[in-house]
Short mmCIF file of C-alpha atoms in Angstrom, two decimals:
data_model
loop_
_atom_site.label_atom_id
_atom_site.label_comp_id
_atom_site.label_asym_id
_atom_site.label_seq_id
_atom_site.Cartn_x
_atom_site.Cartn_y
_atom_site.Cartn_z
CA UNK A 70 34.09 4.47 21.86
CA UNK A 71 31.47 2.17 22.29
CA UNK A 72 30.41 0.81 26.11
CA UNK A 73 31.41 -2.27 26.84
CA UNK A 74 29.79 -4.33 29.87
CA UNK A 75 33.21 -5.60 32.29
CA UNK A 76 32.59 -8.43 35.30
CA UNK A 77 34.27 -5.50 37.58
CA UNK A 78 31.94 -3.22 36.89
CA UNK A 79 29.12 -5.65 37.65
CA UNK A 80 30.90 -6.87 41.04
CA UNK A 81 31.22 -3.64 42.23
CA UNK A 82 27.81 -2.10 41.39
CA UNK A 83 26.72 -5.40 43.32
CA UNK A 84 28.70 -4.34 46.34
CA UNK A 85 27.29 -0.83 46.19
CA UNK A 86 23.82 -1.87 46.02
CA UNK A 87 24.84 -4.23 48.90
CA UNK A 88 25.98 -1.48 51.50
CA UNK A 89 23.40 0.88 50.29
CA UNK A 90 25.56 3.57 48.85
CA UNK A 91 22.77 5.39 46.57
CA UNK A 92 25.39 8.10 46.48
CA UNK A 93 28.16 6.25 44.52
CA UNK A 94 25.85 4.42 42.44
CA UNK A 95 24.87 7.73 40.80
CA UNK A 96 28.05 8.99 40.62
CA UNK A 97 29.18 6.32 38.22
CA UNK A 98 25.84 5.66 36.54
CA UNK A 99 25.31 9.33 36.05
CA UNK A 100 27.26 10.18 32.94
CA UNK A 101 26.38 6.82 31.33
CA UNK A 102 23.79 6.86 28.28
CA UNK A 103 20.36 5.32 29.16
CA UNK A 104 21.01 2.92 26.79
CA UNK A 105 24.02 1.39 28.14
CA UNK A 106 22.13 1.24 31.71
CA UNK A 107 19.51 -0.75 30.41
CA UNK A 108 21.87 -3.10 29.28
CA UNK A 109 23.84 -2.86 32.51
CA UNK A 110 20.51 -3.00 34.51
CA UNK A 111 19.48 -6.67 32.46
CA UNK A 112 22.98 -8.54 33.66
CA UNK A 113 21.08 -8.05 37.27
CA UNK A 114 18.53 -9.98 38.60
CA UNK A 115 15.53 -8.43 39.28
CA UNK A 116 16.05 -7.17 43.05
CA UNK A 117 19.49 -5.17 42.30
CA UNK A 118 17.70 -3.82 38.73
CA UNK A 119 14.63 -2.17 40.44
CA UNK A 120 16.73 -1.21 43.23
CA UNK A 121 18.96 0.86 40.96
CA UNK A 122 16.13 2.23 39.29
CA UNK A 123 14.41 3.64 42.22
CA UNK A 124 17.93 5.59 42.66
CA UNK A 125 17.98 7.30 39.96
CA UNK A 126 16.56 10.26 38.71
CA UNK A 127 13.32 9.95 36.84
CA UNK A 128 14.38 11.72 33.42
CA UNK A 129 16.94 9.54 33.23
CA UNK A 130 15.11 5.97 34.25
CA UNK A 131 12.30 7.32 32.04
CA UNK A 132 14.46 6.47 29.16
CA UNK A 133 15.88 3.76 30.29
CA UNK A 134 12.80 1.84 30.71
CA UNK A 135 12.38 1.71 27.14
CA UNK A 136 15.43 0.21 26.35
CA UNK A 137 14.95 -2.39 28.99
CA UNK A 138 14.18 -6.12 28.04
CA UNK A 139 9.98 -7.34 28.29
CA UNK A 140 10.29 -9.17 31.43
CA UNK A 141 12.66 -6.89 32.92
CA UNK A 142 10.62 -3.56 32.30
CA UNK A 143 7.32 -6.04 33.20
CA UNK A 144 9.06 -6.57 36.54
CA UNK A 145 10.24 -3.23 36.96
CA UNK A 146 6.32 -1.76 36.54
CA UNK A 147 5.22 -4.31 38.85
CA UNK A 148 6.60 -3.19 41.69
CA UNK A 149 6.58 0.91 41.44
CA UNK A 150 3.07 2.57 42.65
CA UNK A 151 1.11 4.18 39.69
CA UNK A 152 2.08 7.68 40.97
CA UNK A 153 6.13 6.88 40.49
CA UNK A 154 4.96 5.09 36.56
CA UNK A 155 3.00 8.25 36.19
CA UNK A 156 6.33 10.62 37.40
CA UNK A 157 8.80 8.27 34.74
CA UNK A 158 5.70 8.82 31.74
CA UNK A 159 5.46 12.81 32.81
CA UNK A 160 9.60 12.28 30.81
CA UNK A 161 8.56 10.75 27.95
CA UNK A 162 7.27 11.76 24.87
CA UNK A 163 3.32 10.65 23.83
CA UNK A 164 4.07 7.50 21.78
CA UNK A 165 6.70 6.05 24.15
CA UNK A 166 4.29 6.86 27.04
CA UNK A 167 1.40 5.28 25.58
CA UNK A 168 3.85 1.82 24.34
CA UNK A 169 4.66 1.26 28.25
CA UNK A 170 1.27 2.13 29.27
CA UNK A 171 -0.30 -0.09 27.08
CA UNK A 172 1.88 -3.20 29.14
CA UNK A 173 -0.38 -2.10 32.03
CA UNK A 174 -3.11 -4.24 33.76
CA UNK A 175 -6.54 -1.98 32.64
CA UNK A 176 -7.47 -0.89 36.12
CA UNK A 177 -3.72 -0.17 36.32
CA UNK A 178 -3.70 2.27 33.09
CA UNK A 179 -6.27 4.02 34.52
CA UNK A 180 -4.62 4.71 37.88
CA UNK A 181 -1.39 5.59 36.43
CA UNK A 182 -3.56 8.00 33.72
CA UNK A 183 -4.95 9.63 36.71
CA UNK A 184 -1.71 10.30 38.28
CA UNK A 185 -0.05 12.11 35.14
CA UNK A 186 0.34 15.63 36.22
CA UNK A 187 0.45 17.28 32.85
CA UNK A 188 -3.30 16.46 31.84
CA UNK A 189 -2.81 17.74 28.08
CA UNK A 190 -0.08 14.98 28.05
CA UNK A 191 -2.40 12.80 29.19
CA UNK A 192 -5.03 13.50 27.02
CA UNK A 193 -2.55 12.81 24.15
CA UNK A 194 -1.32 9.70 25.56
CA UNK A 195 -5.48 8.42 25.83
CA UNK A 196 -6.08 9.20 22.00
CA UNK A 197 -2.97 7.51 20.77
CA UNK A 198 -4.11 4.06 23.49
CA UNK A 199 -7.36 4.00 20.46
CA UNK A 200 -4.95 3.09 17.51
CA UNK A 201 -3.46 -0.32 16.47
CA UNK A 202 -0.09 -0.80 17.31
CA UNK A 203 1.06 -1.76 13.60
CA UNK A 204 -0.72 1.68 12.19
CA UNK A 205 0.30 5.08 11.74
CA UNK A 206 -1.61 6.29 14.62
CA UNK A 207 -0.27 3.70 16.76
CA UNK A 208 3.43 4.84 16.36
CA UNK A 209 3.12 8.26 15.95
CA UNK A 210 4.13 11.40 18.26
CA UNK A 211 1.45 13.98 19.50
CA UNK A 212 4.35 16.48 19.81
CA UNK A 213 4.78 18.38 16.96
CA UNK A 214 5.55 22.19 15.50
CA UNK A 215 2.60 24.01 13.36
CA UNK A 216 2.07 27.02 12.72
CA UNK A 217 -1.31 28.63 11.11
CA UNK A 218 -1.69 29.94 7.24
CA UNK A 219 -3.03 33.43 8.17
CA UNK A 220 0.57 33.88 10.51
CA UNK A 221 3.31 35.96 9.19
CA UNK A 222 6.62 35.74 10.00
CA UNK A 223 7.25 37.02 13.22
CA UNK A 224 4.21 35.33 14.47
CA UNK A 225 5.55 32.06 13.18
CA UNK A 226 9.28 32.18 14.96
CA UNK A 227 7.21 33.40 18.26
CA UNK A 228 4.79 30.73 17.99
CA UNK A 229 7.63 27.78 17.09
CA UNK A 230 9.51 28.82 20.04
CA UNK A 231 7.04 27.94 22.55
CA UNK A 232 6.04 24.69 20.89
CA UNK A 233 9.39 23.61 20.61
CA UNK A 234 10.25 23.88 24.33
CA UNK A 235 8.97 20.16 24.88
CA UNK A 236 10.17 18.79 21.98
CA UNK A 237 13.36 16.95 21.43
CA UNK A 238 14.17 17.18 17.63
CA UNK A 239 12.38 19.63 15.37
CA UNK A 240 12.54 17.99 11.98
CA UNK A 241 9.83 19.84 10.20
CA UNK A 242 7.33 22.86 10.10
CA UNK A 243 3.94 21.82 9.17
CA UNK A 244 1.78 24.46 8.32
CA UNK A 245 -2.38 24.02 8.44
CA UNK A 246 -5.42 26.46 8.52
CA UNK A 247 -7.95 27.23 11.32
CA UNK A 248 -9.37 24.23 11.09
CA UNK A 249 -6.19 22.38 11.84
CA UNK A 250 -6.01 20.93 8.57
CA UNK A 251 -3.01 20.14 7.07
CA UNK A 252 -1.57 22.13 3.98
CA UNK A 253 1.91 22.31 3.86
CA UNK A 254 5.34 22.30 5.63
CA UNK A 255 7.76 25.83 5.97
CA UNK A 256 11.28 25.39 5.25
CA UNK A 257 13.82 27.15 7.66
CA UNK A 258 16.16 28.52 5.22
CA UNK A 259 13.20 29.97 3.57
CA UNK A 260 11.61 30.98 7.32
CA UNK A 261 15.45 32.89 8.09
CA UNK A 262 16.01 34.39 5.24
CA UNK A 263 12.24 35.85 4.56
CA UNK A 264 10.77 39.34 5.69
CA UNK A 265 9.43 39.37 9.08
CA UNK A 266 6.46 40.62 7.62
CA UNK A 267 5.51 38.16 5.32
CA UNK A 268 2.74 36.50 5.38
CA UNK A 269 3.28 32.25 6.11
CA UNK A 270 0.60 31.56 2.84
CA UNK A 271 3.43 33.03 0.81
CA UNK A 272 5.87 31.49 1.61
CA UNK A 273 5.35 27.71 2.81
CA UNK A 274 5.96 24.40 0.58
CA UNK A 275 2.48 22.93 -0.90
CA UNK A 276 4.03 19.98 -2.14
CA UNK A 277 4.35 17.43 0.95
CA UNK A 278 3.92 13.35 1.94
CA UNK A 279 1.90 12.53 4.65
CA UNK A 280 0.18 9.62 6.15
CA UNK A 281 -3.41 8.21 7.48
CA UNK A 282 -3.63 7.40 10.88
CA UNK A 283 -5.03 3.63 9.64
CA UNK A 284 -2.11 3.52 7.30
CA UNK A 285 -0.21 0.06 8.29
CA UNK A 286 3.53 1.10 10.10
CA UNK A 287 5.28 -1.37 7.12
CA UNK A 288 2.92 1.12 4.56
CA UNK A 289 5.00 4.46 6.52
CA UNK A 290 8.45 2.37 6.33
CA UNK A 291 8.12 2.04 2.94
CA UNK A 292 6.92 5.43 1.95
CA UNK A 293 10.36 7.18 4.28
CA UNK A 294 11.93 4.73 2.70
CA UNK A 295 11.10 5.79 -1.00
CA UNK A 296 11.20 9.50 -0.21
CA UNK A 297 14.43 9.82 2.26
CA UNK A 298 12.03 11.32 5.10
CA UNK A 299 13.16 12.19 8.46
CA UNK A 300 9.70 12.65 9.55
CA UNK A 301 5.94 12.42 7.96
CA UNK A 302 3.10 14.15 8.92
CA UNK A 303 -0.09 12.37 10.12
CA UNK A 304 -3.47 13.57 9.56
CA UNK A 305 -7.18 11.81 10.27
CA UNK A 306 -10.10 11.31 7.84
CA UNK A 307 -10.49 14.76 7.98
CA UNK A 308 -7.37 15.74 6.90
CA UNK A 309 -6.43 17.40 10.30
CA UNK A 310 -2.78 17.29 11.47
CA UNK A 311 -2.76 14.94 14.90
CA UNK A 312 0.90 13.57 14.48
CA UNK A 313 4.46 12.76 13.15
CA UNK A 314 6.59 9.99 12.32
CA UNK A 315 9.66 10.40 13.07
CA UNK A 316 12.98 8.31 11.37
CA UNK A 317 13.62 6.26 14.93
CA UNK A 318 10.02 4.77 14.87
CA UNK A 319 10.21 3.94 11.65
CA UNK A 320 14.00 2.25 11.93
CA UNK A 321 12.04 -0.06 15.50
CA UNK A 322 9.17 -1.06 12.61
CA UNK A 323 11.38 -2.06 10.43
CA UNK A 324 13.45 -4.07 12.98
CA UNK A 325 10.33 -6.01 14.14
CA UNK A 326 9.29 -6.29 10.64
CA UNK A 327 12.78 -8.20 9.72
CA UNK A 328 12.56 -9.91 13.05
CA UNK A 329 9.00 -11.38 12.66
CA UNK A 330 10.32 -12.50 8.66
CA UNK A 331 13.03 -14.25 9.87
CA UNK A 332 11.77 -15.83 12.08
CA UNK A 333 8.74 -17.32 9.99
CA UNK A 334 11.27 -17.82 7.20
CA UNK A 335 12.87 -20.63 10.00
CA UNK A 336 9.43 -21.80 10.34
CA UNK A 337 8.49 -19.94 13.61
CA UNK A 338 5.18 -19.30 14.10
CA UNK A 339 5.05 -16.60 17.33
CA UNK A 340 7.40 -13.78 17.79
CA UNK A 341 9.31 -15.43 20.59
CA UNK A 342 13.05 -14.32 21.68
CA UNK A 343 16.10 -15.95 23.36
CA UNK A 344 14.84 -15.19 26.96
CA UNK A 345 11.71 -16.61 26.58
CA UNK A 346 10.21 -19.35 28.79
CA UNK A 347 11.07 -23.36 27.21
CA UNK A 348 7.58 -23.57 26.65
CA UNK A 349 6.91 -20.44 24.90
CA UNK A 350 9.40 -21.68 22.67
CA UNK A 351 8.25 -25.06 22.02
CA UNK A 352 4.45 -23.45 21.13
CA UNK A 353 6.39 -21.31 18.41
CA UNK A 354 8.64 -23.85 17.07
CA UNK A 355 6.08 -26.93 16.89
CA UNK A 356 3.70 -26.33 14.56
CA UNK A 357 5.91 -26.50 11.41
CA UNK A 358 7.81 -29.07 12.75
CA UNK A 359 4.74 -31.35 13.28
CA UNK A 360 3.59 -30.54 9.66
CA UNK A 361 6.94 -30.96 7.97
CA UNK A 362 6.85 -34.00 9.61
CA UNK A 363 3.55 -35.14 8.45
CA UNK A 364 4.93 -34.42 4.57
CA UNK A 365 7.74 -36.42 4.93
CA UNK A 366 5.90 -38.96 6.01
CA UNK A 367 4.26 -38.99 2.25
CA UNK A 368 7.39 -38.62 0.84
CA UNK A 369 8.35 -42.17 2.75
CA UNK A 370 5.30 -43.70 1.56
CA UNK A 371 6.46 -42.49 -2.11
CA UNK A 372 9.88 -44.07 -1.71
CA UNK A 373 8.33 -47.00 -0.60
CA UNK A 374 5.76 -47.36 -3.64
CA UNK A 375 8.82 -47.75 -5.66
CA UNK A 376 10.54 -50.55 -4.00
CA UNK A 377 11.09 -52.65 -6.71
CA UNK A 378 12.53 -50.01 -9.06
CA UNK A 379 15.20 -49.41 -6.19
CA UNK A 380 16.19 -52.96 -6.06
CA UNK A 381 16.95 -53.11 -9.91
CA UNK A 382 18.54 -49.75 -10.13
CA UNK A 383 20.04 -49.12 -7.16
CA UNK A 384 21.48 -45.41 -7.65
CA UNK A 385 18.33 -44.10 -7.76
CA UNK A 386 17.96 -44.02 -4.28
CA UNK A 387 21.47 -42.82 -3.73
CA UNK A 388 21.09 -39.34 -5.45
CA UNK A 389 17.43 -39.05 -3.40
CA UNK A 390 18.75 -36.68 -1.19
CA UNK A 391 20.77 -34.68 -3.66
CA UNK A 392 17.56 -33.99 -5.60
CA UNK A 393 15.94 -32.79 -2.70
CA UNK A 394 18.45 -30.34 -1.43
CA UNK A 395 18.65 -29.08 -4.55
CA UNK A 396 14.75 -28.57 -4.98
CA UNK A 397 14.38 -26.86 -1.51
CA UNK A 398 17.48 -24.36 -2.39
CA UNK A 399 16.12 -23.07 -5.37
CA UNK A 400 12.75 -22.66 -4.15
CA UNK A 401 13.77 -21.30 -1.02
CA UNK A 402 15.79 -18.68 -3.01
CA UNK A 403 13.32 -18.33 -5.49
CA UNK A 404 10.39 -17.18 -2.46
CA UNK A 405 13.39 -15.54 -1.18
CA UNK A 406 13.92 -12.59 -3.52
CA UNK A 407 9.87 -12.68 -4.05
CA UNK A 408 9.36 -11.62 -0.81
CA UNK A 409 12.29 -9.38 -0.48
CA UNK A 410 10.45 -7.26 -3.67
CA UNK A 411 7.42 -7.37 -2.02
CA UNK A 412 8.22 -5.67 1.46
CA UNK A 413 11.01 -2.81 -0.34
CA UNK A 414 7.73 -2.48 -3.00
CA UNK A 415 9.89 -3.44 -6.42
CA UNK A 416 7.26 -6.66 -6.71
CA UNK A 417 3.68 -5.59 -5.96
CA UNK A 418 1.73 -8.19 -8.03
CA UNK A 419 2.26 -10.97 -10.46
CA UNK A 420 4.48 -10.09 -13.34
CA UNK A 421 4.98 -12.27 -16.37
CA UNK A 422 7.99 -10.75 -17.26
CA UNK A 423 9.50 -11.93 -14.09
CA UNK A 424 8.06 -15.19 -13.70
CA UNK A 425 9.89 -15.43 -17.43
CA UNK A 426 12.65 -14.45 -15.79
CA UNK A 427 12.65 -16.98 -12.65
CA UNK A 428 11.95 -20.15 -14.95
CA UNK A 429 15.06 -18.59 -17.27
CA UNK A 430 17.17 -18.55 -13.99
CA UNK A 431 16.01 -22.49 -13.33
CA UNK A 432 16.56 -23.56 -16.52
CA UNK A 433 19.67 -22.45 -17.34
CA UNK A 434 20.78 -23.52 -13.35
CA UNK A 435 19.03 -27.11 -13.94
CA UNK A 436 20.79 -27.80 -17.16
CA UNK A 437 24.26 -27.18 -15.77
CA UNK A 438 23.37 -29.35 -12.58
CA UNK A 439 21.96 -31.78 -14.63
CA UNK A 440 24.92 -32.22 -17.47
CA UNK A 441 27.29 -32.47 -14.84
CA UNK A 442 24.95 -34.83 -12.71
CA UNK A 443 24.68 -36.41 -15.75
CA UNK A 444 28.45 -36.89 -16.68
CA UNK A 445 29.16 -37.87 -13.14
CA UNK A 446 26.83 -40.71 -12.91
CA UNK A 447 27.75 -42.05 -16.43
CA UNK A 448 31.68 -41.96 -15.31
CA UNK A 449 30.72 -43.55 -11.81
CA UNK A 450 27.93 -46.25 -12.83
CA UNK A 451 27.93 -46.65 -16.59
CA UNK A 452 24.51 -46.94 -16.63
CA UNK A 453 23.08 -44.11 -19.20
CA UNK A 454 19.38 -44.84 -19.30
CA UNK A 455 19.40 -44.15 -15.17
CA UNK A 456 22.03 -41.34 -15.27
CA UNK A 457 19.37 -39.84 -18.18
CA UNK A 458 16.43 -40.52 -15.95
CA UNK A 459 18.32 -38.71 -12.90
CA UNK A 460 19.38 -35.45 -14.66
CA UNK A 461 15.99 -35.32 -16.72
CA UNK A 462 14.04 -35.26 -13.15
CA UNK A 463 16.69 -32.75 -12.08
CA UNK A 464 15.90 -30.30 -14.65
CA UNK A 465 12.05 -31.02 -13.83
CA UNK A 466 11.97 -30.85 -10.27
CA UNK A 467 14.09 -27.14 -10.54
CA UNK A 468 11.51 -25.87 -12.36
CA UNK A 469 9.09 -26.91 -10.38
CA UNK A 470 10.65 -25.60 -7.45
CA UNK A 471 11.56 -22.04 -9.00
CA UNK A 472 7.45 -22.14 -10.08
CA UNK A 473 6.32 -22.82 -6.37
CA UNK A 474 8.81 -20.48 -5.10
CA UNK A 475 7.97 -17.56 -7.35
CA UNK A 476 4.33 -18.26 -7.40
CA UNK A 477 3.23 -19.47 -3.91
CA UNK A 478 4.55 -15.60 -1.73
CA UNK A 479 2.64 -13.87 -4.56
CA UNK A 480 -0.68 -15.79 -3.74
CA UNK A 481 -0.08 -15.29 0.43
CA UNK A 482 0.46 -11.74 -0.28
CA UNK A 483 -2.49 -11.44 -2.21
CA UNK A 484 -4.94 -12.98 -0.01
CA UNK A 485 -3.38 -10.76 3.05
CA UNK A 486 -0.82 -13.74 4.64
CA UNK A 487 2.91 -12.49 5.19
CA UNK A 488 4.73 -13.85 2.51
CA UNK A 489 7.63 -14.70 4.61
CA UNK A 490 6.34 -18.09 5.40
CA UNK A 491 6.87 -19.03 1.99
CA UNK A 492 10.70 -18.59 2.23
CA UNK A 493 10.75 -21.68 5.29
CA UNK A 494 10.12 -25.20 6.04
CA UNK A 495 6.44 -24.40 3.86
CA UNK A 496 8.75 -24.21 0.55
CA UNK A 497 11.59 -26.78 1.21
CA UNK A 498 8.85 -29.99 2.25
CA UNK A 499 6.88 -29.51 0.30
CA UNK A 500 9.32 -29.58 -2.93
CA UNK A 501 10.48 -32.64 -0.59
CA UNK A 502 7.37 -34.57 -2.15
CA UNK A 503 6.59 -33.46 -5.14
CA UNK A 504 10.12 -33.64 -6.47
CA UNK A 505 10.29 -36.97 -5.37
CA UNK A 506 7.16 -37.67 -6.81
CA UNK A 507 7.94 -36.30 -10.43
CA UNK A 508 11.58 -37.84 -9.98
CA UNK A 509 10.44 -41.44 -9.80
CA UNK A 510 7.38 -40.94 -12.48
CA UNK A 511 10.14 -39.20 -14.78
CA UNK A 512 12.15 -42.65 -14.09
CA UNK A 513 9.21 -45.12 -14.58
CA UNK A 514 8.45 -43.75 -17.95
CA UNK A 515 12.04 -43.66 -18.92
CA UNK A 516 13.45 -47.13 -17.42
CA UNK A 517 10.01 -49.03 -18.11
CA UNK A 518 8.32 -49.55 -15.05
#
């Protein structure tokens, strides 16, 4: 049954921090998941959240800090000594250690480095600080289990118990040669049911995915992805095993990938979040505001230019708006499944045979708009010539829109720009203008004007 946050619980965790009673609060925080503490812990204000948090016990809090909001875990850091950051990093695992400790001041990482009691764990935690965040190396675990070529059996299980005594989940065996490089993985079925004997060469799997360390995270997502992986190797320029990848990084990439897309699909230009400051939200709403803005401003001057056309044929004006809507939603779901093949890797370039396909989609979908659009304005207005004019442009201005929306997440992708920007405000204004453009040229040349 899932946890569920009640006012009573709040009140009375309130009380207890009130009168003190460290006692009580971890007898009912205790056999709650670390999860469902941070959450408890961010309905606090800042006072009762570190307080808490100094009660409890550090392999629990350890956890708990990384499912605690930015300026809550910020907060929480900020007032603990480096030696009691360096006790809750001693919990965690190397690429969870090394994500909080690069939220640290510099002269603060390298107090709280010097604390770490375990100084291979700190060693580990230094190498992973020298990747990017948004590469292999920068989300990958130093733990691991490997075991050497020349090993046989018996060696192997001896060896893989030790190693696996700090790790949490053992998803896979990898297998490398005195050199550390990597060569293969060992199944267990295949490790349990072989002769103690038995040399490891003979019996481990050849065949196996792995991953640079400068391979981009979205690059790992999609390769788990294609080959239902709980976990990938990683290995250097050398070829030497210094890593893993395991399914729950991959599922937080992904997350922040779909995240960041969304949010420049609405036109959002930072990664911002509900919490944030009014300003912070203002910088990252703004800019395409300002520059939709700016095209719709042409688009005025447009409507304007054609004045006199208006004044003689009056419904031209009136199915303005309906043009444009129409424009913007087919090129918005045009860009739309463009960049949707592009991040799952079904779309990797331009394809004719697809771009045949879009403008099929548009035409068929502009002819049926435009016949009815067509029969409605002759049964409305009686006026054919302008009801021709109208559904004409229609047809037009789809295609156009399908074209830009196909062909305009292809380019950004190809010159390194997320595509998701296409799929926003960039899309919808500016099919704004240049439907209304080839709208009222389509009705000059058939009216007469």
């Amino acid at each position: 049954m899932e946890f569920k946050i009640s006012k009573e619980l709040i009140h009375e965790l309130e009380q207890l921090i009130q009168s003190k009673n460290d006692q009580q609060l971890e007898v009912l925080l205790n056999d709650l998941h670390h999860a469902d503490i941070a959450e408890i812990l961010d309905e606090l204000d800042f006072d009762e959240a570190t307080y808490i948090f100094k009660v409890l016990d550090s392999e629990k809090t350890a956890e708990i800090l990384l499912e605690l909001e930015d300026d809550l875990r910020e907060n929480i850091l900020s007032r603990l000594s480096p030696k009691e950051i360096a006790e809750e990093l001693d919990e965690l695992e190397t690429n969870d250690a090394a994500d909080i400790i690069a939220e640290l001041s510099q002269s603060k990482k390298q107090e709280v480095i010097s604390e770490l009691q375990d100084v291979e764990h700190a060693k580990d935690i230094v190498d992973l600080l020298r990747y990017k965040e948004d590469t292999a190396g920068g989300i990958m675990h130093k733990e691991l289990v490997k075991v050497n070529e020349n090993w046989d059996v018996f060696m192997c299980i001896k060896q893989m118990r030790i190693q696996a005594e700090n790790i949490s989940r053992v998803h896979s065996i990898y297998v490398v040669d005195d050199e550390n490089r990597l060569l293969g993985r060992l199944s267990l079925k295949d490790l349990l049911t072989t002769s103690a004997k038995k040399p490891i060469s003979e019996v481990y799997i050849k065949k196996l995915n792995s991953v640079n360390v400068d391979t981009e995270d979205v690059e790992v997502a999609r390769i788990m992805q294609k080959y239902d992986l709980e976990a990938i190797p990683v290995t250097d320029e050398l070829g030497c095993l210094v890593g893993r990848i395991t399914i729950d990084d991959i599922v937080d990439v992904i997350k922040d990938e779909a995240d960041q897309d969304y949010q420049l699909a609405a036109g959002i230009t930072q990664d911002v979040e509900a919490g944030d400051s009014i300003l912070e939200l203002t910088k990252a709403r703004l800019p395409w505001l300002l520059i939709g803005m700016v095209i719709e401003i042409i688009a005025s001057f447009v409507l304007k230019s054609n004045e006199s056309m208006f004044q003689k044929y009056s419904t031209l004006i009136i199915f303005v708006p309906l043009l444009s809507a129409t424009a913007g939603n087919i090129g918005v779901q045009a860009s739309a499944i463009v960049v949707q093949g592009l991040a799952n890797g079904t779309l990797k370039e331009f394809s004719r045979s697809y771009f045949s396909k879009e403008i099929g989609v548009a035409m068929i979908s502009g002819s049926i708009i435009s016949l009815m659009l067509l029969g409605y304005h002759s049964f409305m207005y009686q006026q054919y010539q302008v009801g021709l004019a109208i559904s004409i442009s229609m047809v037009v201005v789809i295609l156009f829109a399908a074209t830009l929306g196909t062909l305009v997440p292809l380019f950004l992708h190809k010159n390194k720009i997320d595509p998701a920007i296409a799929t926003g405000p960039f899309v919808s204004t500016t099919n704004d203008v240049f439907g209304i453009i080839l709208y009222f040229w389509i009705a000059q040349m058939i009216l007469g004007f």
